[in-house]
Short mmCIF file of C-alpha atoms in Angstrom, two decimals:
data_model
loop_
_atom_site.label_atom_id
_atom_site.label_comp_id
_atom_site.label_asym_id
_atom_site.label_seq_id
_atom_site.Cartn_x
_atom_site.Cartn_y
_atom_site.Cartn_z
CA UNK A 1 45.53 85.66 -0.65
CA UNK A 2 46.27 88.79 0.58
CA UNK A 3 45.00 90.09 3.66
CA UNK A 4 43.50 93.25 3.49
CA UNK A 5 43.94 96.32 6.32
CA UNK A 6 40.74 95.69 6.98
CA UNK A 7 40.60 92.05 8.16
CA UNK A 8 43.67 91.97 10.24
CA UNK A 9 43.43 90.50 13.54
CA UNK A 10 43.98 92.59 16.71
CA UNK A 11 46.60 90.52 18.63
CA UNK A 12 46.40 91.09 22.43
CA UNK A 13 47.80 89.33 25.63
CA UNK A 14 45.90 87.69 28.09
CA UNK A 15 46.14 90.51 30.70
CA UNK A 16 45.10 92.92 27.89
CA UNK A 17 41.98 91.12 26.64
CA UNK A 18 40.95 90.21 30.66
CA UNK A 19 41.42 94.14 30.91
CA UNK A 20 40.05 95.50 28.17
CA UNK A 21 36.90 93.43 28.71
CA UNK A 22 36.65 94.44 32.89
CA UNK A 23 36.81 97.82 31.15
CA UNK A 24 33.84 97.63 29.02
CA UNK A 25 31.85 96.04 31.85
CA UNK A 26 32.70 99.11 34.22
CA UNK A 27 31.85 101.59 31.58
CA UNK A 28 29.66 103.52 33.45
CA UNK A 29 29.48 106.54 30.59
CA UNK A 30 25.69 107.35 29.31
CA UNK A 31 24.65 104.53 32.70
CA UNK A 32 24.10 100.81 32.08
CA UNK A 33 22.80 101.44 28.40
CA UNK A 34 26.20 102.79 27.46
CA UNK A 35 28.06 100.30 29.67
CA UNK A 36 26.47 97.68 27.58
CA UNK A 37 27.15 99.10 23.95
CA UNK A 38 30.71 99.73 24.83
CA UNK A 39 31.11 96.27 25.89
CA UNK A 40 29.56 94.91 22.88
CA UNK A 41 31.57 97.44 20.68
CA UNK A 42 34.63 95.76 22.43
CA UNK A 43 33.57 92.71 21.60
CA UNK A 44 32.37 92.61 18.51
CA UNK A 45 35.81 93.12 16.42
CA UNK A 46 37.83 89.95 15.31
CA UNK A 47 40.49 89.83 17.83
CA UNK A 48 43.40 86.98 19.15
CA UNK A 49 45.43 86.35 21.88
CA UNK A 50 48.74 84.69 22.82
CA UNK A 51 47.59 82.33 25.91
CA UNK A 52 50.68 80.33 25.91
CA UNK A 53 53.62 79.09 24.53
CA UNK A 54 56.13 75.77 25.20
CA UNK A 55 58.44 73.67 23.78
CA UNK A 56 56.45 70.30 23.25
CA UNK A 57 59.55 67.82 22.09
CA UNK A 58 63.36 69.39 21.61
CA UNK A 59 66.16 66.56 20.25
CA UNK A 60 69.56 66.97 19.59
CA UNK A 61 72.25 63.72 18.11
CA UNK A 62 76.13 64.23 18.31
CA UNK A 63 76.38 61.00 16.68
CA UNK A 64 80.02 61.13 15.68
CA UNK A 65 81.21 63.83 17.50
CA UNK A 66 84.90 64.06 18.00
CA UNK A 67 85.11 62.36 14.09
CA UNK A 68 83.32 65.54 12.89
CA UNK A 69 85.10 68.11 14.77
CA UNK A 70 88.77 66.33 14.30
CA UNK A 71 87.25 66.95 9.96
CA UNK A 72 86.40 70.66 10.88
CA UNK A 73 89.90 71.49 12.46
CA UNK A 74 91.62 70.78 8.73
CA UNK A 75 90.61 73.58 6.60
CA UNK A 76 90.99 70.93 3.36
CA UNK A 77 87.56 69.07 4.91
CA UNK A 78 84.67 69.71 2.83
CA UNK A 79 82.31 72.57 4.69
CA UNK A 80 79.30 71.00 6.52
CA UNK A 81 75.64 70.67 4.37
CA UNK A 82 72.83 72.25 6.17
CA UNK A 83 68.63 70.58 5.98
CA UNK A 84 66.12 72.56 7.30
CA UNK A 85 62.77 71.37 7.48
CA UNK A 86 59.65 73.47 8.69
CA UNK A 87 56.03 72.12 8.97
CA UNK A 88 53.19 73.84 10.45
CA UNK A 89 50.01 72.38 11.99
CA UNK A 90 47.25 73.30 13.89
CA UNK A 91 44.28 71.46 15.53
CA UNK A 92 40.82 73.06 17.54
CA UNK A 93 41.19 73.08 21.24
CA UNK A 94 37.88 75.09 22.20
CA UNK A 95 35.13 76.83 20.73
CA UNK A 96 37.90 79.76 20.81
CA UNK A 97 41.13 78.35 21.15
CA UNK A 98 43.64 77.25 18.83
CA UNK A 99 47.36 75.00 19.41
CA UNK A 100 49.43 75.98 16.84
CA UNK A 101 52.57 73.56 16.10
CA UNK A 102 55.74 74.50 14.26
CA UNK A 103 58.36 71.67 13.50
CA UNK A 104 61.74 72.29 13.39
CA UNK A 105 64.28 69.93 12.07
CA UNK A 106 67.58 70.41 10.69
CA UNK A 107 70.39 68.06 10.29
CA UNK A 108 74.18 68.82 9.44
CA UNK A 109 76.83 66.29 7.50
CA UNK A 110 80.52 66.87 6.75
CA UNK A 111 80.98 64.45 3.79
CA UNK A 112 79.43 61.55 4.79
CA UNK A 113 79.08 61.48 8.51
CA UNK A 114 76.70 63.26 10.37
CA UNK A 115 77.46 66.29 12.54
CA UNK A 116 74.42 67.06 14.14
CA UNK A 117 70.71 66.56 14.06
CA UNK A 118 67.99 69.03 15.98
CA UNK A 119 64.56 68.44 16.06
CA UNK A 120 62.48 71.01 18.03
CA UNK A 121 58.20 70.84 17.90
CA UNK A 122 57.22 74.49 18.81
CA UNK A 123 53.99 75.41 20.29
CA UNK A 124 51.66 78.17 21.26
CA UNK A 125 48.09 78.12 22.13
CA UNK A 126 46.11 80.87 20.57
CA UNK A 127 42.54 82.40 21.71
CA UNK A 128 40.05 83.64 19.24
CA UNK A 129 37.48 85.75 18.88
CA UNK A 130 34.88 86.42 16.51
CA UNK A 131 37.12 85.33 13.67
CA UNK A 132 34.78 85.41 10.63
CA UNK A 133 35.60 81.59 8.46
CA UNK A 134 37.57 82.96 6.11
CA UNK A 135 39.84 84.04 8.66
CA UNK A 136 40.75 81.55 10.63
CA UNK A 137 43.02 79.47 8.12
CA UNK A 138 45.03 82.63 7.37
CA UNK A 139 45.28 83.27 11.10
CA UNK A 140 46.86 80.02 11.88
CA UNK A 141 48.79 79.23 8.88
CA UNK A 142 50.61 83.06 8.49
CA UNK A 143 49.84 85.23 11.85
CA UNK A 144 50.31 82.54 14.48
CA UNK A 145 53.88 80.77 13.43
CA UNK A 146 54.59 84.41 12.53
CA UNK A 147 54.88 84.62 16.15
CA UNK A 148 56.37 81.31 17.12
CA UNK A 149 59.10 81.25 14.99
CA UNK A 150 61.44 83.93 16.40
CA UNK A 151 61.56 82.23 19.67
CA UNK A 152 62.12 78.41 18.08
CA UNK A 153 64.59 80.36 16.14
CA UNK A 154 66.57 81.37 19.09
CA UNK A 155 66.03 77.48 20.70
CA UNK A 156 67.21 76.18 17.88
CA UNK A 157 70.01 78.54 17.78
CA UNK A 158 71.14 77.91 21.07
CA UNK A 159 70.89 74.29 21.02
CA UNK A 160 73.01 73.43 18.06
CA UNK A 161 75.99 75.91 19.98
CA UNK A 162 75.29 73.86 22.91
CA UNK A 163 76.14 71.13 20.97
CA UNK A 164 79.36 71.96 20.63
CA UNK A 165 78.68 73.55 16.80
CA UNK A 166 78.96 77.94 15.70
CA UNK A 167 74.57 78.41 16.12
CA UNK A 168 72.92 77.57 13.53
CA UNK A 169 70.52 80.75 12.47
CA UNK A 170 67.63 80.28 10.77
CA UNK A 171 66.23 82.48 7.41
CA UNK A 172 63.23 84.67 8.23
CA UNK A 173 60.56 82.97 6.70
CA UNK A 174 57.59 84.58 4.79
CA UNK A 175 54.77 82.46 6.23
CA UNK A 176 52.27 84.94 4.14
CA UNK A 177 53.94 84.04 0.91
CA UNK A 178 53.58 80.54 1.29
CA UNK A 179 50.47 80.81 2.22
CA UNK A 180 49.77 82.39 -0.94
CA UNK A 181 51.72 79.79 -2.64
CA UNK A 182 50.18 76.74 -1.83
CA UNK A 183 46.25 78.74 -2.12
CA UNK A 184 47.69 79.01 -5.60
CA UNK A 185 48.11 76.02 -6.61
CA UNK A 186 45.58 74.16 -4.74
CA UNK A 187 43.15 76.47 -6.50
CA UNK A 188 44.86 75.22 -10.34
CA UNK A 189 44.61 71.45 -8.47
CA UNK A 190 48.21 71.46 -9.15
CA UNK A 191 50.82 69.52 -6.57
CA UNK A 192 52.30 71.83 -4.33
CA UNK A 193 56.42 71.56 -5.11
CA UNK A 194 58.67 69.99 -2.59
CA UNK A 195 60.35 72.44 -0.36
CA UNK A 196 61.85 73.73 2.77
CA UNK A 197 58.57 74.82 4.45
CA UNK A 198 54.80 73.12 4.11
CA UNK A 199 51.86 74.47 5.72
CA UNK A 200 48.22 73.23 6.10
CA UNK A 201 47.91 70.66 8.73
CA UNK A 202 44.90 71.60 10.11
CA UNK A 203 42.42 70.28 12.56
CA UNK A 204 39.37 72.44 13.23
CA UNK A 205 37.00 68.79 13.61
CA UNK A 206 35.99 68.79 17.27
CA UNK A 207 37.68 69.99 20.24
CA UNK A 208 40.36 67.92 21.13
CA UNK A 209 39.49 66.25 24.71
CA UNK A 210 35.47 66.37 24.25
CA UNK A 211 33.69 63.71 23.87
#
C-alpha cells in the first residue's frame, strides 16, 4: 500500500505538541471565536508524537570466547556467519497512545561454535491524534519502527563491540516495502515468505492496564 503525500502523519515531539496546543489556546486574533477556530484547525489534522523511547530487554552471550577468538586469529579459519532477525509488534496503551516494539536478534557462528548471540527489545511510546482507521496500521508498522530502528541499530553495534567483536552494523530496513509486500500477500491469501524481518503483531484491543 502506497501512502499518499496527503496521508502522511505530521510528527512532533511531546514539547512541540504541548507548545502548539498552548499557542492555539492563547490565540487572540479575531477574539475568542478566532482563537477557537485556530485551535480547531491546529487539532484537526492527524498528528503523532514520540513520547518515550527505551530498552525493554538486552542480552549478550559470548559462550565460546577463548575458542572463538583463537579461531578468528587463524587466517585459515572460516569467516563468521551471521544471522539477523527483526520483528515489529504494537499494542494500544490508551485512547491515543501506542507502544511499538522492535525486537532484534543476531547470532554469529564460527564453524559450529557460537561466537556471540545478542537480543534487543527496543520500544517506543507514541501518541497519536485524529488518525483515520486506515492510517493506524501503517503508522504502527512503518513510520514508528522507522523512527526506532537507528537507535536499536546503534545499541546492537555497541553491545557487540563491547563483547570483543567488530561492531555489527545492521543493514537499513525498508519497512514501507515490507508492509506493502505483506499486505499484497494477505490480499492474495498467500503464505508470507520466511524472511529476516516480520511485521504485523498488532493488538488494538482494550488499552493495557484497564479493566
